[in-house]
mmCIF file of C-alpha atoms in Angstrom:
data_model
loop_
_atom_site.group_PDB
_atom_site.id
_atom_site.type_symbol
_atom_site.label_atom_id
_atom_site.label_comp_id
_atom_site.label_asym_id
_atom_site.label_seq_id
_atom_site.Cartn_x
_atom_site.Cartn_y
_atom_site.Cartn_z
ATOM 1 C CA MET A 1 18.715 -53.968 -52.817
ATOM 2 C CA ILE A 2 19.395 -50.964 -54.990
ATOM 3 C CA ASP A 3 21.545 -47.874 -53.819
ATOM 4 C CA LEU A 4 19.636 -44.953 -55.623
ATOM 5 C CA ALA A 5 22.079 -42.645 -54.733
ATOM 6 C CA ALA A 6 24.984 -44.309 -56.055
ATOM 7 C CA TYR A 7 23.046 -44.990 -59.439
ATOM 8 C CA SER A 8 22.079 -41.300 -59.764
ATOM 9 C CA ALA A 9 25.605 -40.378 -58.902
ATOM 10 C CA ALA A 10 27.277 -43.026 -61.476
ATOM 11 C CA TRP A 11 24.603 -41.571 -64.561
ATOM 12 C CA THR A 12 25.553 -38.163 -63.724
ATOM 13 C CA ASP A 13 29.082 -38.434 -63.942
ATOM 14 C CA ALA A 14 28.931 -40.653 -66.909
ATOM 15 C CA PRO A 15 30.664 -39.202 -69.917
ATOM 16 C CA GLY A 16 28.032 -37.903 -72.487
ATOM 17 C CA THR A 17 25.075 -37.482 -70.192
ATOM 18 C CA ALA A 18 22.866 -34.696 -71.123
ATOM 19 C CA ALA A 19 21.512 -32.483 -68.327
ATOM 20 C CA PRO A 20 17.594 -32.564 -67.923
ATOM 21 C CA SER A 21 16.165 -30.220 -70.394
ATOM 22 C CA GLY A 22 15.571 -26.507 -69.891
ATOM 23 C CA THR A 23 18.408 -26.790 -66.931
ATOM 24 C CA ALA A 24 21.291 -25.651 -69.330
ATOM 25 C CA SER A 25 19.213 -22.791 -70.656
ATOM 26 C CA ALA A 26 17.677 -21.367 -67.474
ATOM 27 C CA ALA A 27 20.762 -20.252 -66.209
ATOM 28 C CA PRO A 28 22.026 -18.175 -69.239
ATOM 29 C CA ALA A 29 18.238 -16.698 -68.865
ATOM 30 C CA ARG A 30 19.057 -15.522 -65.567
ATOM 31 C CA GLU A 31 22.605 -14.406 -66.254
ATOM 32 C CA GLY A 32 21.337 -12.383 -69.267
ATOM 33 C CA CYS A 33 18.304 -11.002 -66.962
ATOM 34 C CA GLY A 34 20.746 -9.140 -64.414
ATOM 35 C CA GLY A 35 23.561 -8.535 -66.541
ATOM 36 C CA GLY A 36 22.694 -4.850 -67.590
ATOM 37 C CA THR A 37 21.534 -1.725 -65.493
ATOM 38 C CA SER A 38 19.177 1.153 -67.199
ATOM 39 C CA PRO A 39 20.433 4.543 -67.765
ATOM 40 C CA VAL A 40 17.525 5.869 -66.699
ATOM 41 C CA ALA A 41 19.093 6.867 -63.328
ATOM 42 C CA ALA A 42 21.960 9.015 -65.166
ATOM 43 C CA ILE A 43 19.762 10.513 -67.407
ATOM 44 C CA THR A 44 17.238 11.526 -64.491
ATOM 45 C CA LEU A 45 19.938 12.961 -62.570
ATOM 46 C CA LEU A 46 21.175 14.859 -65.705
ATOM 47 C CA ALA A 47 17.612 16.320 -66.787
ATOM 48 C CA ALA A 48 17.283 17.166 -62.994
ATOM 49 C CA MET A 49 20.252 19.394 -62.857
ATOM 50 C CA GLY A 50 19.320 20.804 -66.022
ATOM 51 C CA ALA A 51 15.433 21.660 -64.894
ATOM 52 C CA GLY A 52 17.289 23.384 -62.030
ATOM 53 C CA ALA A 53 20.035 25.240 -64.055
ATOM 54 C CA ALA A 54 17.274 26.605 -66.286
ATOM 55 C CA LEU A 55 15.532 28.573 -63.416
ATOM 56 C CA ILE A 56 18.479 30.572 -62.546
ATOM 57 C CA PRO A 57 18.049 33.297 -64.335
ATOM 58 C CA VAL A 58 14.336 33.362 -62.885
ATOM 59 C CA ALA A 59 15.712 32.801 -59.297
ATOM 60 C CA ARG A 60 17.960 35.508 -59.373
ATOM 61 C CA SER A 61 14.963 38.317 -59.020
ATOM 62 C CA TYR A 62 13.890 36.520 -55.635
ATOM 63 C CA PRO A 63 15.305 37.072 -52.393
ATOM 64 C CA ALA A 64 16.945 34.149 -50.834
ATOM 65 C CA PRO A 65 15.391 31.381 -49.616
ATOM 66 C CA ASP A 66 12.737 31.662 -52.087
ATOM 67 C CA SER A 67 15.362 31.509 -54.816
ATOM 68 C CA TRP A 68 16.732 28.197 -53.751
ATOM 69 C CA LEU A 69 13.153 26.541 -53.778
ATOM 70 C CA ILE A 70 12.391 27.650 -57.345
ATOM 71 C CA VAL A 71 15.641 26.347 -58.459
ATOM 72 C CA MET A 72 14.908 22.935 -56.356
ATOM 73 C CA ALA A 73 11.604 22.486 -57.497
ATOM 74 C CA PRO A 74 11.510 21.039 -60.670
ATOM 75 C CA ALA A 75 14.773 19.062 -60.050
ATOM 76 C CA LEU A 76 12.501 17.080 -57.332
ATOM 77 C CA ALA A 77 9.425 17.003 -60.300
ATOM 78 C CA VAL A 78 11.942 15.324 -62.669
ATOM 79 C CA LEU A 79 13.283 13.185 -59.703
ATOM 80 C CA GLY A 80 9.982 12.263 -58.965
ATOM 81 C CA LEU A 81 9.317 11.381 -62.930
ATOM 82 C CA GLY A 82 12.355 9.241 -63.075
ATOM 83 C CA LEU A 83 11.205 6.914 -60.056
ATOM 84 C CA VAL A 84 8.042 6.564 -61.985
ATOM 85 C CA VAL A 85 9.800 5.766 -64.887
ATOM 86 C CA GLY A 86 12.003 3.620 -63.349
ATOM 87 C CA GLY A 87 9.567 1.551 -61.738
ATOM 88 C CA TRP A 88 10.063 -0.287 -64.839
ATOM 89 C CA PHE A 89 13.321 -0.400 -65.123
ATOM 90 C CA ARG A 90 16.413 -1.783 -63.135
ATOM 91 C CA THR A 91 17.417 2.173 -61.658
ATOM 92 C CA ARG A 92 19.456 2.665 -58.362
ATOM 93 C CA GLY A 93 20.143 6.036 -56.302
ATOM 94 C CA LEU A 94 17.029 8.275 -57.644
ATOM 95 C CA ALA A 95 15.470 7.339 -54.247
ATOM 96 C CA ALA A 96 18.234 8.509 -52.555
ATOM 97 C CA ALA A 97 18.817 11.647 -54.555
ATOM 98 C CA GLY A 98 14.660 12.668 -54.012
ATOM 99 C CA THR A 99 15.133 11.815 -50.438
ATOM 100 C CA MET A 100 17.868 14.643 -49.932
ATOM 101 C CA LEU A 101 16.320 17.081 -52.176
ATOM 102 C CA THR A 102 12.925 16.838 -50.135
ATOM 103 C CA LEU A 103 14.960 17.183 -46.790
ATOM 104 C CA ALA A 104 16.713 20.204 -48.332
ATOM 105 C CA MET A 105 13.415 21.732 -49.469
ATOM 106 C CA LEU A 106 11.597 21.470 -46.257
ATOM 107 C CA THR A 107 14.875 22.817 -44.307
ATOM 108 C CA THR A 108 14.912 25.480 -46.718
ATOM 109 C CA ALA A 109 11.224 26.357 -46.379
ATOM 110 C CA VAL A 110 11.575 26.260 -42.517
ATOM 111 C CA ALA A 111 14.505 28.506 -42.709
ATOM 112 C CA GLY A 112 11.982 31.019 -44.862
ATOM 113 C CA ASP A 113 9.433 31.148 -42.161
ATOM 114 C CA VAL A 114 11.723 32.093 -39.556
ATOM 115 C CA PRO A 115 11.206 35.588 -38.293
ATOM 116 C CA ARG A 116 12.792 38.263 -39.606
ATOM 117 C CA ASN A 117 15.217 40.187 -37.425
ATOM 118 C CA ALA A 118 14.795 37.513 -34.722
ATOM 119 C CA GLU A 119 17.444 36.513 -32.087
ATOM 120 C CA TYR A 120 18.967 33.252 -31.859
ATOM 121 C CA GLY A 121 20.131 30.551 -29.049
ATOM 122 C CA GLU A 122 18.846 30.987 -25.728
ATOM 123 C CA ILE A 123 17.135 34.265 -25.334
ATOM 124 C CA ASP A 124 16.331 35.687 -21.693
ATOM 125 C CA TRP A 125 13.603 38.899 -21.601
ATOM 126 C CA ARG A 126 12.799 40.687 -18.715
ATOM 127 C CA PRO A 127 11.117 43.887 -19.525
ATOM 128 C CA THR A 128 11.680 46.484 -16.603
ATOM 129 C CA ASP A 129 9.774 49.480 -17.839
ATOM 130 C CA THR A 130 6.519 50.521 -20.419
ATOM 131 C CA SER A 131 8.969 51.655 -23.590
ATOM 132 C CA GLN A 132 10.045 48.003 -24.155
ATOM 133 C CA ILE A 133 6.249 47.048 -24.809
ATOM 134 C CA GLY A 134 6.296 48.198 -28.197
ATOM 135 C CA ARG A 135 8.880 45.509 -29.780
ATOM 136 C CA VAL A 136 7.770 42.362 -30.911
ATOM 137 C CA PHE A 137 10.092 39.552 -29.243
ATOM 138 C CA LYS A 138 11.054 37.583 -31.945
ATOM 139 C CA VAL A 139 12.926 33.842 -31.274
ATOM 140 C CA GLY A 140 14.592 32.655 -34.375
ATOM 141 C CA VAL A 141 15.855 29.060 -33.738
ATOM 142 C CA GLY A 142 16.369 28.486 -29.903
ATOM 143 C CA GLN A 143 14.746 29.062 -26.755
ATOM 144 C CA GLY A 144 13.242 31.735 -25.552
ATOM 145 C CA ASP A 145 12.062 33.058 -21.994
ATOM 146 C CA LEU A 146 9.910 36.055 -21.533
ATOM 147 C CA ASP A 147 9.412 37.287 -18.147
ATOM 148 C CA LEU A 148 6.691 39.836 -17.733
ATOM 149 C CA THR A 149 6.573 40.449 -13.863
ATOM 150 C CA ALA A 150 8.816 43.095 -13.605
ATOM 151 C CA LEU A 151 6.741 45.145 -16.089
ATOM 152 C CA PRO A 152 5.203 48.007 -14.322
ATOM 153 C CA ILE A 153 1.569 48.300 -15.156
ATOM 154 C CA ALA A 154 -0.999 50.346 -13.307
ATOM 155 C CA ALA A 155 -4.416 49.076 -12.117
ATOM 156 C CA SER A 156 -6.922 49.501 -14.950
ATOM 157 C CA GLN A 157 -4.010 49.983 -17.742
ATOM 158 C CA ARG A 158 -4.285 47.793 -20.668
ATOM 159 C CA VAL A 159 -0.506 46.637 -22.166
ATOM 160 C CA THR A 160 0.003 44.243 -25.598
ATOM 161 C CA ILE A 161 3.031 41.945 -25.800
ATOM 162 C CA ASN A 162 3.647 40.172 -29.547
ATOM 163 C CA ALA A 163 5.914 37.243 -29.893
ATOM 164 C CA GLU A 164 7.104 35.479 -32.270
ATOM 165 C CA VAL A 165 8.409 31.650 -32.302
ATOM 166 C CA GLY A 166 10.494 30.028 -35.480
ATOM 167 C CA VAL A 167 12.013 26.998 -34.412
ATOM 168 C CA GLY A 168 12.358 26.532 -30.892
ATOM 169 C CA GLY A 169 10.085 27.007 -27.802
ATOM 170 C CA LEU A 170 9.402 30.215 -25.914
ATOM 171 C CA GLU A 171 8.298 30.364 -22.030
ATOM 172 C CA VAL A 172 6.322 33.320 -20.875
ATOM 173 C CA THR A 173 5.482 34.101 -17.115
ATOM 174 C CA VAL A 174 2.961 36.477 -16.254
ATOM 175 C CA PRO A 175 2.385 38.491 -13.264
ATOM 176 C CA PRO A 176 -0.073 36.795 -10.730
ATOM 177 C CA THR A 177 -2.084 40.367 -10.177
ATOM 178 C CA ALA A 178 -2.946 40.868 -13.958
ATOM 179 C CA ARG A 179 -5.892 39.365 -15.880
ATOM 180 C CA VAL A 180 -3.865 38.118 -18.998
ATOM 181 C CA LEU A 181 -5.579 37.663 -22.396
ATOM 182 C CA VAL A 182 -3.637 34.555 -24.220
ATOM 183 C CA ASP A 183 -3.936 34.169 -27.947
ATOM 184 C CA ALA A 184 -1.891 31.969 -28.809
ATOM 185 C CA ARG A 185 -0.955 30.142 -32.616
ATOM 186 C CA ILE A 186 1.593 27.866 -33.187
ATOM 187 C CA GLY A 187 1.939 25.378 -36.614
ATOM 188 C CA LEU A 188 3.073 22.457 -34.940
ATOM 189 C CA GLY A 189 3.801 21.941 -31.644
ATOM 190 C CA ASP A 190 2.284 22.256 -28.065
ATOM 191 C CA VAL A 191 0.722 25.011 -26.733
ATOM 192 C CA ARG A 192 0.280 25.048 -22.933
ATOM 193 C CA VAL A 193 -1.462 28.047 -21.229
ATOM 194 C CA ASP A 194 -1.778 27.429 -17.052
ATOM 195 C CA HIS A 195 -0.356 23.828 -16.921
ATOM 196 C CA ARG A 196 -3.766 22.550 -19.991
ATOM 197 C CA THR A 197 -1.742 21.642 -23.243
ATOM 198 C CA THR A 198 -3.081 21.992 -26.848
ATOM 199 C CA SER A 199 -1.222 19.862 -29.207
ATOM 200 C CA GLY A 200 -0.602 20.627 -33.278
ATOM 201 C CA PRO A 201 -0.509 20.896 -35.814
ATOM 202 C CA ALA A 202 -2.357 24.095 -36.290
ATOM 203 C CA ALA A 203 -2.546 24.244 -32.558
ATOM 204 C CA ARG A 204 -4.848 27.436 -31.157
ATOM 205 C CA VAL A 205 -5.461 28.471 -27.690
ATOM 206 C CA VAL A 206 -7.571 31.740 -26.715
ATOM 207 C CA ARG A 207 -7.815 32.084 -22.869
ATOM 208 C CA THR A 208 -8.365 34.695 -20.469
ATOM 209 C CA LEU A 209 -5.991 33.924 -16.975
ATOM 210 C CA GLU A 210 -7.838 35.933 -14.152
ATOM 211 C CA PRO A 211 -5.751 37.553 -11.180
ATOM 212 C CA GLU A 212 -5.057 35.590 -8.524
ATOM 213 C CA GLY A 213 -6.034 36.303 -4.658
ATOM 214 C CA ALA A 214 -8.406 38.867 -4.072
ATOM 215 C CA ALA A 215 -10.161 40.249 -7.268
ATOM 216 C CA ALA A 216 -9.173 44.164 -7.913
ATOM 217 C CA ALA A 217 -11.981 46.099 -9.256
ATOM 218 C CA ASN A 218 -9.829 47.214 -12.448
ATOM 219 C CA PRO A 219 -6.457 44.924 -12.652
ATOM 220 C CA PRO A 220 -4.144 45.585 -15.296
ATOM 221 C CA VAL A 221 -4.829 43.586 -18.197
ATOM 222 C CA ILE A 222 -1.943 42.423 -20.897
ATOM 223 C CA VAL A 223 -2.698 41.171 -24.044
ATOM 224 C CA LEU A 224 -0.564 38.499 -24.981
ATOM 225 C CA ARG A 225 -0.569 37.262 -28.724
ATOM 226 C CA ILE A 226 2.338 34.344 -29.602
ATOM 227 C CA ARG A 227 2.804 33.196 -32.996
ATOM 228 C CA GLY A 228 5.070 30.450 -33.853
ATOM 229 C CA LYS A 229 5.894 27.579 -36.440
ATOM 230 C CA LEU A 230 7.510 24.790 -35.165
ATOM 231 C CA GLY A 231 8.045 24.405 -31.154
ATOM 232 C CA ASP A 232 6.203 24.821 -27.993
ATOM 233 C CA VAL A 233 4.767 27.346 -26.160
ATOM 234 C CA ASP A 234 4.354 27.615 -22.389
ATOM 235 C CA VAL A 235 2.494 30.097 -20.646
ATOM 236 C CA HIS A 236 2.228 30.349 -16.890
ATOM 237 C CA ARG A 237 2.001 32.318 -13.710
ATOM 238 C CA VAL A 238 5.154 32.775 -10.984
#
């Protein structure tokens, strides 16, 4: 009986024994493959900063946040090109930089769509006279609660209520004795009218809520016009 394991160990430890053909050359080849890193990432980042800086004079003539988008857009384009070229080389960091810049542009774009002269946080509106009807109830970022039950509206009177939402939510309470003509549109979110929900993107609800109880001959009419970017809208009775 021959112990092949002992025989192999003895043969390997023997002086002057050469390694099998191709083994010695394979290790250096693998070391050389990953030994260096490509300068594509550094060059792309510098080019992206240069592209953004080149458009700063042009962006100065535009108000914020549009000016920020003008500067960030070419930088993101250069990073995207760098990611395509980097697929052939060993690059690191471009994907993270591109993700951060994309999120910054999305945040800036949403901020640019926020209604002007809007209010922020938790807002409660309860108009008690018709002089407040002409205003636009605006939620910039937050949650708005618009209660129309105390609004004095005579029979057959028609009023228009306008409300806007940037990012957040809006809850509208309408009086049970009025006919409410709802026209609600939101870019992304849910529109709930009298316990019926329509989901977005581009959610739109056009619906008439008839007065509750005994139908009056000429009930007051509320035209409720709501526009929103990102959030939820809820219209309901008391």
